[in-house]
Coordinates of N, CA and C in Angstrom, one line a residue:
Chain A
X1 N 24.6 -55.8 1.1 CA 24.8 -54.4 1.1 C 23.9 -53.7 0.0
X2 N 23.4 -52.5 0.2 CA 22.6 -51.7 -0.6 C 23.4 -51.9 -2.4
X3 N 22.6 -52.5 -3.0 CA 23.0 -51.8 -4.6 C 21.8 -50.9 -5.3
X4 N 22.4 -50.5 -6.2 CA 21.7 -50.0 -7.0 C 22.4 -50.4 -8.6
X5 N 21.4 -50.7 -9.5 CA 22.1 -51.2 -10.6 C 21.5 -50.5 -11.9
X6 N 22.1 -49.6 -12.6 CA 21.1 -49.6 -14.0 C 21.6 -50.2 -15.0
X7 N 20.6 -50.1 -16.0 CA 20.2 -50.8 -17.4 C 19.9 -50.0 -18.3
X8 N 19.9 -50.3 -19.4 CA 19.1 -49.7 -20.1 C 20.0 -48.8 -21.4
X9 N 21.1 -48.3 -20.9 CA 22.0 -47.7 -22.0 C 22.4 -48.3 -23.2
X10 N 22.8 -47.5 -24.3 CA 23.1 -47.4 -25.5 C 22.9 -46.3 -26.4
X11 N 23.2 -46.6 -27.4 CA 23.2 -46.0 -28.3 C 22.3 -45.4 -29.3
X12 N 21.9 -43.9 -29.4 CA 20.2 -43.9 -29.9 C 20.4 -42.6 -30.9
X13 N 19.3 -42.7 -31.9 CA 19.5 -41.8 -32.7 C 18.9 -40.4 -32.2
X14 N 19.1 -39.0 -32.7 CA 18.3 -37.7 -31.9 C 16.7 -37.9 -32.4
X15 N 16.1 -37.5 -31.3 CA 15.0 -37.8 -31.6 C 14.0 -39.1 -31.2
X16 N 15.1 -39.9 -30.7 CA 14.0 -41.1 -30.3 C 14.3 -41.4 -28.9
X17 N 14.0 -42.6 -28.2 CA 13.3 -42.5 -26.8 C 14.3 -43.8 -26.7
X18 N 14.2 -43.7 -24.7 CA 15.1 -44.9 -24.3 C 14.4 -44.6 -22.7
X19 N 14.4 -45.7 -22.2 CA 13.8 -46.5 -21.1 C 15.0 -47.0 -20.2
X20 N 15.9 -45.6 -18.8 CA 16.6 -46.8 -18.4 C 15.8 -47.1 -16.9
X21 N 16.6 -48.1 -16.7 CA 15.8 -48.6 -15.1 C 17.3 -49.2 -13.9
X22 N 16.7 -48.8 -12.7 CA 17.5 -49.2 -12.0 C 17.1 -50.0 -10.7
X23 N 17.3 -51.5 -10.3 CA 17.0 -52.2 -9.7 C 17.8 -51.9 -8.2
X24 N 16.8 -51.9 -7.1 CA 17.3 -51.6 -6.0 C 17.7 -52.9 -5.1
X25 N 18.4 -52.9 -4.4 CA 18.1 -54.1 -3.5 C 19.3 -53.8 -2.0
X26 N 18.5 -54.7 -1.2 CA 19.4 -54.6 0.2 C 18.9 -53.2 1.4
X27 N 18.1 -52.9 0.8 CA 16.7 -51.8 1.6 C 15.7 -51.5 1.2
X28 N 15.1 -50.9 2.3 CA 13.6 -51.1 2.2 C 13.0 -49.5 1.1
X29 N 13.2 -50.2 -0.2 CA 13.3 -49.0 -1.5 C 11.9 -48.2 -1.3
X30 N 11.0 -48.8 -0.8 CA 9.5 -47.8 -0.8 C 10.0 -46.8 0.2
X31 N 10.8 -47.0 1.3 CA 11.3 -45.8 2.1 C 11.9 -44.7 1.7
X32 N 12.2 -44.6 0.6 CA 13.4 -43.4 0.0 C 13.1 -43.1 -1.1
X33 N 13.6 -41.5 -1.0 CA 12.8 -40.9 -2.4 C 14.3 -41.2 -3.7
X34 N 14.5 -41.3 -4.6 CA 15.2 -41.4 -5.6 C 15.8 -40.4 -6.6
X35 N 17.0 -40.3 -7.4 CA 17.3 -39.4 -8.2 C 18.0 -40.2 -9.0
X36 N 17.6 -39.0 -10.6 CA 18.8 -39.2 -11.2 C 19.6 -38.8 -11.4
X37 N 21.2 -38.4 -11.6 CA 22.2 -37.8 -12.1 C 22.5 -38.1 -13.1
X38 N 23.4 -36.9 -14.3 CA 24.7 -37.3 -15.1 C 25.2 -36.8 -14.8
X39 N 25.7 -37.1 -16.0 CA 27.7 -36.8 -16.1 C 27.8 -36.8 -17.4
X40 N 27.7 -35.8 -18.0 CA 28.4 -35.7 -19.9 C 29.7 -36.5 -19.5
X41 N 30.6 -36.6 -20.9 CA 32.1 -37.2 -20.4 C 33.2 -36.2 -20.5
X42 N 33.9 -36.3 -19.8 CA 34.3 -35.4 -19.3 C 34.2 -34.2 -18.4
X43 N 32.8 -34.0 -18.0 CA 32.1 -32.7 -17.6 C 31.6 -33.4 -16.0
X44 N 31.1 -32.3 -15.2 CA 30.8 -32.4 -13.9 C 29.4 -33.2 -14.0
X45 N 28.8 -33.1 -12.5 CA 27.7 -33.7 -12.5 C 26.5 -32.7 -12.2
X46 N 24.9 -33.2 -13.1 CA 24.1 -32.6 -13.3 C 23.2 -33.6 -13.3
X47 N 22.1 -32.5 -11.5 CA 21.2 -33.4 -11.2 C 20.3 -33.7 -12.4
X48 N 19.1 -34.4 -12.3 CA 18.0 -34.7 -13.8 C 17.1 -34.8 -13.0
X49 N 16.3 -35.1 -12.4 CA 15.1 -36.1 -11.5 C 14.9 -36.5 -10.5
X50 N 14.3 -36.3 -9.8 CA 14.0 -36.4 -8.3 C 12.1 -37.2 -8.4
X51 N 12.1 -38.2 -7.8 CA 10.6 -38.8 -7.1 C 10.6 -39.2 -5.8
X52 N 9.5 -38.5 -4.8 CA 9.1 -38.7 -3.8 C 9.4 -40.4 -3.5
X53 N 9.4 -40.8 -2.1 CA 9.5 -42.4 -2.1 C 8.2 -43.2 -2.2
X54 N 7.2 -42.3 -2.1 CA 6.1 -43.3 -3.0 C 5.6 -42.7 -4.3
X55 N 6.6 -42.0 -4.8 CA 5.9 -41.8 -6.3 C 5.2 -40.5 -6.1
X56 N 4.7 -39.7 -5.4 CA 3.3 -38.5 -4.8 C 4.2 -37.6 -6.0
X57 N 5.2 -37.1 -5.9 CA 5.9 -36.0 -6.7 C 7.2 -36.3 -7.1
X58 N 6.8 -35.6 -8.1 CA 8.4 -35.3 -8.8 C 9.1 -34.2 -9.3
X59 N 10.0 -33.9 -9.4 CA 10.7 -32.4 -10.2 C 11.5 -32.9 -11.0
X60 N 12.7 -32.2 -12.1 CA 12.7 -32.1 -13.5 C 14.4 -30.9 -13.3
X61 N 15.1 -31.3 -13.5 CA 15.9 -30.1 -14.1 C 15.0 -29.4 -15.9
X62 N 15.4 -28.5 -16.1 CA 14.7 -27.5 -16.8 C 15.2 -28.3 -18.1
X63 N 16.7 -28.5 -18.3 CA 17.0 -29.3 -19.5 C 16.7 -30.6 -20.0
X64 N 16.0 -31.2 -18.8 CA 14.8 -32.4 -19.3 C 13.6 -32.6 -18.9
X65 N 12.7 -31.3 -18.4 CA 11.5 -31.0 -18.2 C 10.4 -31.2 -19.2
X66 N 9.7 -32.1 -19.8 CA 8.9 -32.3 -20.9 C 9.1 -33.2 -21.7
X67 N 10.4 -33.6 -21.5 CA 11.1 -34.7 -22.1 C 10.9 -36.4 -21.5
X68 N 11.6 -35.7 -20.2 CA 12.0 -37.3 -19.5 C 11.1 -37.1 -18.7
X69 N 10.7 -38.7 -18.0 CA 9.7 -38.4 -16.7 C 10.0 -39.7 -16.1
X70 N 10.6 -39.5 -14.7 CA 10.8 -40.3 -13.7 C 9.4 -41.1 -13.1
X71 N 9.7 -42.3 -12.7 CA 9.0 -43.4 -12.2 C 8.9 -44.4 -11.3
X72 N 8.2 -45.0 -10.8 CA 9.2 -46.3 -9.6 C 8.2 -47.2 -9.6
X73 N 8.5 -48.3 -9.1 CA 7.6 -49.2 -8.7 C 8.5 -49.8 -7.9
X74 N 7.7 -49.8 -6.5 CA 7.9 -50.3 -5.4 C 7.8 -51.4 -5.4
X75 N 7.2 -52.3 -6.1 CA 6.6 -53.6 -5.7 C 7.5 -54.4 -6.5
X76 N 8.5 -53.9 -7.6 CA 9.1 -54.1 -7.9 C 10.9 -53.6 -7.3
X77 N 11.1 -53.0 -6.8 CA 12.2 -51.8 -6.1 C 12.7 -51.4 -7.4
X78 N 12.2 -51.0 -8.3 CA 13.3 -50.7 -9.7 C 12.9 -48.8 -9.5
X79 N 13.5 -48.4 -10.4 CA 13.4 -47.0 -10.8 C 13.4 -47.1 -11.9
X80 N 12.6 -45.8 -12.8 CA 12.8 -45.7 -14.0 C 13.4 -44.5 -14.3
X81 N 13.7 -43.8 -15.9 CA 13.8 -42.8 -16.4 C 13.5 -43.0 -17.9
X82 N 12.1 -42.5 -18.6 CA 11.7 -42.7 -19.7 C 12.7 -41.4 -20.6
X83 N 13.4 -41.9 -21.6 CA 13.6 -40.2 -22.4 C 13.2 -40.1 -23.3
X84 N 12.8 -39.6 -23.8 CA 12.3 -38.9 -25.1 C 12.2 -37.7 -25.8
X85 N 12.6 -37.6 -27.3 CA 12.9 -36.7 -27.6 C 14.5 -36.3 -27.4
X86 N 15.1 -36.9 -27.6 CA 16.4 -37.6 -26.9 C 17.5 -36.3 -27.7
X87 N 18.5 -35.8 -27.6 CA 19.1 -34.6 -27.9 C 20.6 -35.3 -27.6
X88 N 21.7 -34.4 -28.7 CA 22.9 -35.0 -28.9 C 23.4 -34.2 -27.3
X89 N 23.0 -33.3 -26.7 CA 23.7 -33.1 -25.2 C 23.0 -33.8 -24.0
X90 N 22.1 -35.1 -24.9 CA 22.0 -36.1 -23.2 C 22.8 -36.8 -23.4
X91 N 23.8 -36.7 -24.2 CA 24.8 -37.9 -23.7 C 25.2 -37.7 -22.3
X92 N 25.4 -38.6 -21.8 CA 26.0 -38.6 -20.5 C 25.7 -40.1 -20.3
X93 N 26.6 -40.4 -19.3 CA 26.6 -41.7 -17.9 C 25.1 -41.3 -16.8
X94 N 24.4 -42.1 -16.7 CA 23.3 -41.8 -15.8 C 23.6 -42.5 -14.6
X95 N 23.3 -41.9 -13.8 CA 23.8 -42.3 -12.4 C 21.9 -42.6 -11.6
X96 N 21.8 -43.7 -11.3 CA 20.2 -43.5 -10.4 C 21.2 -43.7 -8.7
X97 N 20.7 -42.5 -8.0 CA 21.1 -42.7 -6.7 C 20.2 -42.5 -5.5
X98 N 20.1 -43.2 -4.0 CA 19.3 -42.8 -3.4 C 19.7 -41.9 -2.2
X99 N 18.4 -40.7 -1.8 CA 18.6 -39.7 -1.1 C 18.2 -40.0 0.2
X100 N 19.1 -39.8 1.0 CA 19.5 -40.1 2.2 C 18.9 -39.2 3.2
X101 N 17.7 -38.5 2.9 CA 17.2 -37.6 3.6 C 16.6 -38.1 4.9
X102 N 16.4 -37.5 6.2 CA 15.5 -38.2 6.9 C 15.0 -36.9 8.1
X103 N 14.4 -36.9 8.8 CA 13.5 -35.7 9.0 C 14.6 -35.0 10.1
X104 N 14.9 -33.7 9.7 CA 16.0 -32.9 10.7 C 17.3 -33.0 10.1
X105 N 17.4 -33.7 8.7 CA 18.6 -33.4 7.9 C 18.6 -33.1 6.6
X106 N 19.6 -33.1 5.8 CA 19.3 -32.4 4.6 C 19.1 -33.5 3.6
X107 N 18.9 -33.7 2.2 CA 18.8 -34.7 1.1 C 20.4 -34.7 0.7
X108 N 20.5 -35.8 1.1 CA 22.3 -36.2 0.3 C 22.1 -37.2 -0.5
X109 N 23.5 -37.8 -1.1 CA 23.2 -39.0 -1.9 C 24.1 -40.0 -1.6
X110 N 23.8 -40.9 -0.5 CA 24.9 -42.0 0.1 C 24.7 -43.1 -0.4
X111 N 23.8 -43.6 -1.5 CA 24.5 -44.5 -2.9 C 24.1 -44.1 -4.0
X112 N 25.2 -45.1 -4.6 CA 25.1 -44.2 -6.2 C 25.1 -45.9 -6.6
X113 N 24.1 -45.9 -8.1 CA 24.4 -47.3 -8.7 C 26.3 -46.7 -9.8
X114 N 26.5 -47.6 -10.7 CA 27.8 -47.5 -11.3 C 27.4 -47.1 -12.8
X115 N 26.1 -46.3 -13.1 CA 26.0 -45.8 -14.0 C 25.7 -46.5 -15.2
X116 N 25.1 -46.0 -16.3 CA 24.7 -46.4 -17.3 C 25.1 -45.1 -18.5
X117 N 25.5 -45.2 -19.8 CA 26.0 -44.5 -20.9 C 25.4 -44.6 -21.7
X118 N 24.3 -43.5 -22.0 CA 23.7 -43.1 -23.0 C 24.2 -42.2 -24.2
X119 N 24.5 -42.8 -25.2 CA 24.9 -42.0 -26.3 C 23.9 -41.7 -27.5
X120 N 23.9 -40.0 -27.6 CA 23.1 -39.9 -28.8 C 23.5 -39.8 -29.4
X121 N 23.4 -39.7 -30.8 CA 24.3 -39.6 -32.2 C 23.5 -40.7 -33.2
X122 N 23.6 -39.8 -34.6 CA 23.1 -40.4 -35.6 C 24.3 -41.5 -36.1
Chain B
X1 N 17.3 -20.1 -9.9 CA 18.7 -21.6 -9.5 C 19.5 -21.3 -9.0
X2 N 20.2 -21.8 -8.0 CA 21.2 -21.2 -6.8 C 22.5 -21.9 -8.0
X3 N 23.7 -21.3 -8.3 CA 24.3 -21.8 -8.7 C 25.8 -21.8 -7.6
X4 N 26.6 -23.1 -7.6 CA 27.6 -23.5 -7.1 C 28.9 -22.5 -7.4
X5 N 29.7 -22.2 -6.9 CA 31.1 -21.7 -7.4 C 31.7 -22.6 -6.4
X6 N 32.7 -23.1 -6.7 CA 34.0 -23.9 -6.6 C 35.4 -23.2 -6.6
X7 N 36.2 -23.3 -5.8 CA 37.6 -23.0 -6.1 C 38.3 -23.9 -4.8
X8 N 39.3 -24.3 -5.9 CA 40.0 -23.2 -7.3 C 39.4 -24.7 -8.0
X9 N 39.2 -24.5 -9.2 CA 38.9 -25.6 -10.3 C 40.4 -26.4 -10.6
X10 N 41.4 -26.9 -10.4 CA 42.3 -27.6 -9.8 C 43.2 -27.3 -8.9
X11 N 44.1 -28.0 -8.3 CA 44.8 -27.9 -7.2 C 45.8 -28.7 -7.0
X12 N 47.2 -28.8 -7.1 CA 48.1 -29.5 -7.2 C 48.9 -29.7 -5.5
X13 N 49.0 -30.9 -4.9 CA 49.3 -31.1 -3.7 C 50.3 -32.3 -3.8
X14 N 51.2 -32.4 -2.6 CA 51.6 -33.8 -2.2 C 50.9 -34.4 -0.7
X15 N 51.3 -35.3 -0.9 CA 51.2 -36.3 0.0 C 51.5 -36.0 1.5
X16 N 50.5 -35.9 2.8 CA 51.2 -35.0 3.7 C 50.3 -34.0 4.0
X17 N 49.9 -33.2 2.9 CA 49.8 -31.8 3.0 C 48.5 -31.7 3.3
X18 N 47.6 -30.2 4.2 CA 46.3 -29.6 4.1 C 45.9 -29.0 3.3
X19 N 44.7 -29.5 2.2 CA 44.1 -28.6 1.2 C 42.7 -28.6 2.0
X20 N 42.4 -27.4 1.6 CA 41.1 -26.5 1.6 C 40.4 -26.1 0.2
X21 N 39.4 -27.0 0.1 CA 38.5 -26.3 -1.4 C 37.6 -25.6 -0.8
X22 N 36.9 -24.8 -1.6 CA 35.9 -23.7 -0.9 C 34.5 -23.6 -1.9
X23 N 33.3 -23.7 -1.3 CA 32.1 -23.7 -2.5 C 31.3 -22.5 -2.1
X24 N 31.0 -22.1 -3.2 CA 29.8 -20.2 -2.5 C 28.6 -20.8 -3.4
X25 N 27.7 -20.7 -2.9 CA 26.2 -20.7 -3.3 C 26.1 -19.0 -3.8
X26 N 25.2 -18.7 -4.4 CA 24.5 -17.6 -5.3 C 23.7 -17.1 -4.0
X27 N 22.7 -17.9 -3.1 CA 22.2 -17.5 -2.2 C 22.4 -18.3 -0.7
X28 N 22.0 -17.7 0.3 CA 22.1 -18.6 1.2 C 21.4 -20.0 1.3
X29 N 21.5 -21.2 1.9 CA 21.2 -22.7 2.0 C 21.5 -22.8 3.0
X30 N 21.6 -22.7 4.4 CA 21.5 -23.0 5.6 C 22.7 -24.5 5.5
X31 N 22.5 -25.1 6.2 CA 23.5 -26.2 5.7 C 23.2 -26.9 4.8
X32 N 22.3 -26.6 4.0 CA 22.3 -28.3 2.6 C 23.2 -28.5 1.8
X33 N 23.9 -28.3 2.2 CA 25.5 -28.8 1.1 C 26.2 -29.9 1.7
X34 N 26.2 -30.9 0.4 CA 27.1 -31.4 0.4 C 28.4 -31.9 -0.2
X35 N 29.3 -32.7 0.3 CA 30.3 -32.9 -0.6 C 30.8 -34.5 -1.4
X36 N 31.3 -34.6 -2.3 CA 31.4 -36.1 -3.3 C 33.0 -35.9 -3.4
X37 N 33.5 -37.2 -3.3 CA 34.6 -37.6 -4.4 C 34.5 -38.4 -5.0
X38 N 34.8 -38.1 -5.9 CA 34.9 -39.1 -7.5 C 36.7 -39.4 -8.1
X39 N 36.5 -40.7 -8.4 CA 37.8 -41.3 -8.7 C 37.2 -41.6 -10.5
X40 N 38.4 -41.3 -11.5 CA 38.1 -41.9 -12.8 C 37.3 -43.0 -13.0
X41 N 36.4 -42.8 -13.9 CA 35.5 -44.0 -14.0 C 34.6 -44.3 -13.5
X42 N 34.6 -44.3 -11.6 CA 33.5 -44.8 -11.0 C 33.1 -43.5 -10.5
X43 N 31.3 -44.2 -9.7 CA 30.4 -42.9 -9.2 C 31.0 -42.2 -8.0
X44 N 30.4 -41.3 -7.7 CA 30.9 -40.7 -7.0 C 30.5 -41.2 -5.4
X45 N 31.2 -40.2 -4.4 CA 31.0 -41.2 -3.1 C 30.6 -39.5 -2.0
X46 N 29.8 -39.8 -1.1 CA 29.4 -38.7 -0.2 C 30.7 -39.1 0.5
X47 N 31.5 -37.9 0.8 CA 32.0 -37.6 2.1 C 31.3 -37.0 3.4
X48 N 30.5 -35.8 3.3 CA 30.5 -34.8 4.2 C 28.9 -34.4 3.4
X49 N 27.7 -34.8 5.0 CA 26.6 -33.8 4.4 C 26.1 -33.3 5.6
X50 N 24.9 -32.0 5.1 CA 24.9 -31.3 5.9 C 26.0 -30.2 6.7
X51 N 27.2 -30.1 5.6 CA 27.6 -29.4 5.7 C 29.0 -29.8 6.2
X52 N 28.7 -30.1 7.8 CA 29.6 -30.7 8.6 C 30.2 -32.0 8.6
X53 N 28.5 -32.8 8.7 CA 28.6 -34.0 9.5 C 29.4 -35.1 8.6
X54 N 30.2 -35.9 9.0 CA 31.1 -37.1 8.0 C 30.2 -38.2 7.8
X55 N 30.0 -38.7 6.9 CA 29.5 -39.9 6.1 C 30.2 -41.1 7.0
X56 N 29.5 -42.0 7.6 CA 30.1 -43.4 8.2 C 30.8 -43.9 7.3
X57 N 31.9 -44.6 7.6 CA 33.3 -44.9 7.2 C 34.2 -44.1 6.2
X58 N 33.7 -42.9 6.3 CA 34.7 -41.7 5.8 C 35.7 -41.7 6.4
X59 N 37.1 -41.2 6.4 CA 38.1 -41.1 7.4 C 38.0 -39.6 7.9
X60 N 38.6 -39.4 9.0 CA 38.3 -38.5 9.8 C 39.3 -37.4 9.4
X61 N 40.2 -37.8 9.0 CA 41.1 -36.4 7.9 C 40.5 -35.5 6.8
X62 N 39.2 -35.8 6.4 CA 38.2 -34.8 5.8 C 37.2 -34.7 6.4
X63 N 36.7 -33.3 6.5 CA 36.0 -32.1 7.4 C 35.5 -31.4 6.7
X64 N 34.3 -30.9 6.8 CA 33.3 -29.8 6.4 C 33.3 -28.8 7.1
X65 N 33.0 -27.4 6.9 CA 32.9 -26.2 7.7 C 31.9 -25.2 6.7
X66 N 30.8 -24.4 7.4 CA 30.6 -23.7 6.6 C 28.8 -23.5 6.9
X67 N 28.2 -22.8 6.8 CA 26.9 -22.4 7.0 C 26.2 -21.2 5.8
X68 N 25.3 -21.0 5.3 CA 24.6 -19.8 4.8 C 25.2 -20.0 3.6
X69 N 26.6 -19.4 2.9 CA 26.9 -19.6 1.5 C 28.1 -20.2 1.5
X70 N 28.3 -19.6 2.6 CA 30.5 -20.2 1.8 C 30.5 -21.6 3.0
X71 N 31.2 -22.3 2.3 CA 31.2 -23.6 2.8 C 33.1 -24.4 2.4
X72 N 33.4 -24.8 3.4 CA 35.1 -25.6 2.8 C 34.4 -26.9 3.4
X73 N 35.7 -27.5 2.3 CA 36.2 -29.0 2.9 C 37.3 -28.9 2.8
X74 N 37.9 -29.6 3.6 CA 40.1 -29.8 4.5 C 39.8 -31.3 4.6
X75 N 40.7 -31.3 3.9 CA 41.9 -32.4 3.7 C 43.0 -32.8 4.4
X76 N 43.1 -33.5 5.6 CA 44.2 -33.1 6.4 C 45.2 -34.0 6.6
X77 N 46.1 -33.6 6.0 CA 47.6 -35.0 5.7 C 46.5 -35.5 4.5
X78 N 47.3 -35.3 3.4 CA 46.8 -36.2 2.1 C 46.8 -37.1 2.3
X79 N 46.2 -38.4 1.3 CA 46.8 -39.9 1.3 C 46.7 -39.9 -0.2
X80 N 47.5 -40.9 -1.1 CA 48.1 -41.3 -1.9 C 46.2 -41.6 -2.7
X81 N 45.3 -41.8 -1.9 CA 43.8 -42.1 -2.9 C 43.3 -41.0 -2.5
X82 N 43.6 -39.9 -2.1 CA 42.6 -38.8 -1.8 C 42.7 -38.2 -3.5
X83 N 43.9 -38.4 -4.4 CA 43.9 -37.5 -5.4 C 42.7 -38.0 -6.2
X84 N 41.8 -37.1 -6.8 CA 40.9 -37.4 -7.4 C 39.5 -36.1 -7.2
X85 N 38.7 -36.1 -8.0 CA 37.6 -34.9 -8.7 C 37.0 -34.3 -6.9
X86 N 36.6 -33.4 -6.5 CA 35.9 -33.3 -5.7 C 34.4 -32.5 -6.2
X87 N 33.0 -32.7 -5.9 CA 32.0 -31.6 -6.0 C 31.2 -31.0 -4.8
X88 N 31.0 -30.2 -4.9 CA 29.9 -29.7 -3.6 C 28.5 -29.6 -4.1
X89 N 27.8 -30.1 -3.8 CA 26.3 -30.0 -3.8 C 25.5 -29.9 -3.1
X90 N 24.1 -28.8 -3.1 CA 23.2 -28.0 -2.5 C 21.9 -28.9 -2.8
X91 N 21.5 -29.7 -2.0 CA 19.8 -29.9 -2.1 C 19.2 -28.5 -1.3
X92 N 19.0 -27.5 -0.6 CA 18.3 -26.5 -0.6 C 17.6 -26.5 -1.3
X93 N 16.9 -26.4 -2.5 CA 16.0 -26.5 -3.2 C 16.0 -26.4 -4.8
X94 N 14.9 -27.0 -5.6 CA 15.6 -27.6 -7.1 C 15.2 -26.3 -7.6
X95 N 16.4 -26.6 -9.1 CA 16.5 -27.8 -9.1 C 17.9 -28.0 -8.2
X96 N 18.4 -29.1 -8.2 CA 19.7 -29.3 -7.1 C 20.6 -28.9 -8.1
X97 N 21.8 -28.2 -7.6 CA 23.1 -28.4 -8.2 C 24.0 -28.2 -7.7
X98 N 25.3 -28.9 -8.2 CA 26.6 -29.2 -8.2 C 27.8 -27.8 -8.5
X99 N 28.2 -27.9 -7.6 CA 29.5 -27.0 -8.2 C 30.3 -27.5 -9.5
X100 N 31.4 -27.2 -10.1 CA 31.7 -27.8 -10.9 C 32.7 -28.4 -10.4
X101 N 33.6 -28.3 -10.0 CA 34.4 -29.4 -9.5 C 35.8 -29.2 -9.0
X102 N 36.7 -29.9 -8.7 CA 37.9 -29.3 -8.1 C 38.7 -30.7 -8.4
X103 N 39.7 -30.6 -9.6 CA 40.9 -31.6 -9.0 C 42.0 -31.8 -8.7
X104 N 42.1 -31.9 -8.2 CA 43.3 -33.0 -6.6 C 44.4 -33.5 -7.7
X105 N 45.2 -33.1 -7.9 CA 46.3 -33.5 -8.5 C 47.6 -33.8 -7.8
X106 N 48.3 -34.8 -8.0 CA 49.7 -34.8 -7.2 C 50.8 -33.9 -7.6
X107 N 51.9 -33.4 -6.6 CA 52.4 -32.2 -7.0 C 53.5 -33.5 -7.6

């Protein structure tokens, strides 16, 4: 069955950088474009990142536009999310999920990996 | 940014019963909405995208309705795991976002 799995969370001081990644498996991952979500805790969800399924483009919510920059390697099926510059309101659970789009319907998100917790704080 | 409105931001029901949550986009989105439930702790799950259409192995007691801005999801006869976060979200165009949310409480 399709997973998606990330990595990479912890605990980081404001100001420095974190690398998470999420390993795909059980589909054909070069076919589907990718996102990321959070989730502060307690609070709703808020898209982050979006990459084409071969990587060609990407977009940015505005609150980590310059900051973070999405990634993939196919040859690998992982995803990435570099952050940097890292701010006490990215805390959140990061969710990497894939968009279910296909030509004559709209972009959904019919998996989600189980999230990763990034905490900033000194 | 097209922003989500949600209502009502919780909703207390029993077991049995038809709830209707309701999402308004800022502009119109033709059908790109869709909808999630989320249970404590874990991610969330598509029920309903494109507005209408149900997610494979969804149960057939939740329904979408809705085109241009205002958009529901019905709930029909509760079940004892339906209690839990609902959101609606617009891919129409980025950045994407989420309504804030709606929860499902038992009465």
């Amino acid at each position: 069955q399709v997973q998606l799995v990330e990595s990479g969370g912890g605990v980081v001081q404001p100001g420095r950088s974190l690398r998470l990644s999420c390993a795909a498996s059980a589909f054909t991952f070069s076919g589907y474009g990718m996102h990321w979500v959070r989730q502060a805790p307690g609070k709703g969800l808020e898209w982050v990142a979006l990459i084409y399924y071969d990587g060609s483009k990407n977009d940015y919510a505005d609150s980590v536009k310059g900051r973070f920059t999405i990634s993939r390697d196919n040859s690998k099926n992982t995803l990435y999310l570099q952050m940097n510059s890292l701010r006490a309101e990215d805390t959140a659970v990061y969710f990497c999920v894939r968009d279910n789009w296909i030509v004559g319907s709209v972009t959904s998100y019919d998996y989600w990996g189980q999230g990763t917790l990034v905490t900033v704080s000194s | 940014d097209i922003q989500m409105t949600q209502s009502p931001s919780s909703l207390s029901a029993s077991v049995g019963d038809r709830v209707t949550i309701t999402c308004r986009a800022s502009q119109t989105i033709s059908n790109y909405l869709n909808w999630y439930q989320q249970k404590p702790g874990k991610a969330p799950k598509l029920l309903i995208y494109a507005a209408s259409s149900l997610q494979d192995g969804v149960p057939s007691r939740f329904s979408g309705s809705g085109s241009g801005a205002d958009f529901t999801l019905t709930i029909s006869g509760l079940q004892p795991e339906d209690f839990a976060a609902y959101y609606c979200h617009q891919s129409y165009s980025t950045p994407i976002t989420f309504g804030q949310g709606t929860r499902l409480e038992i009465k």
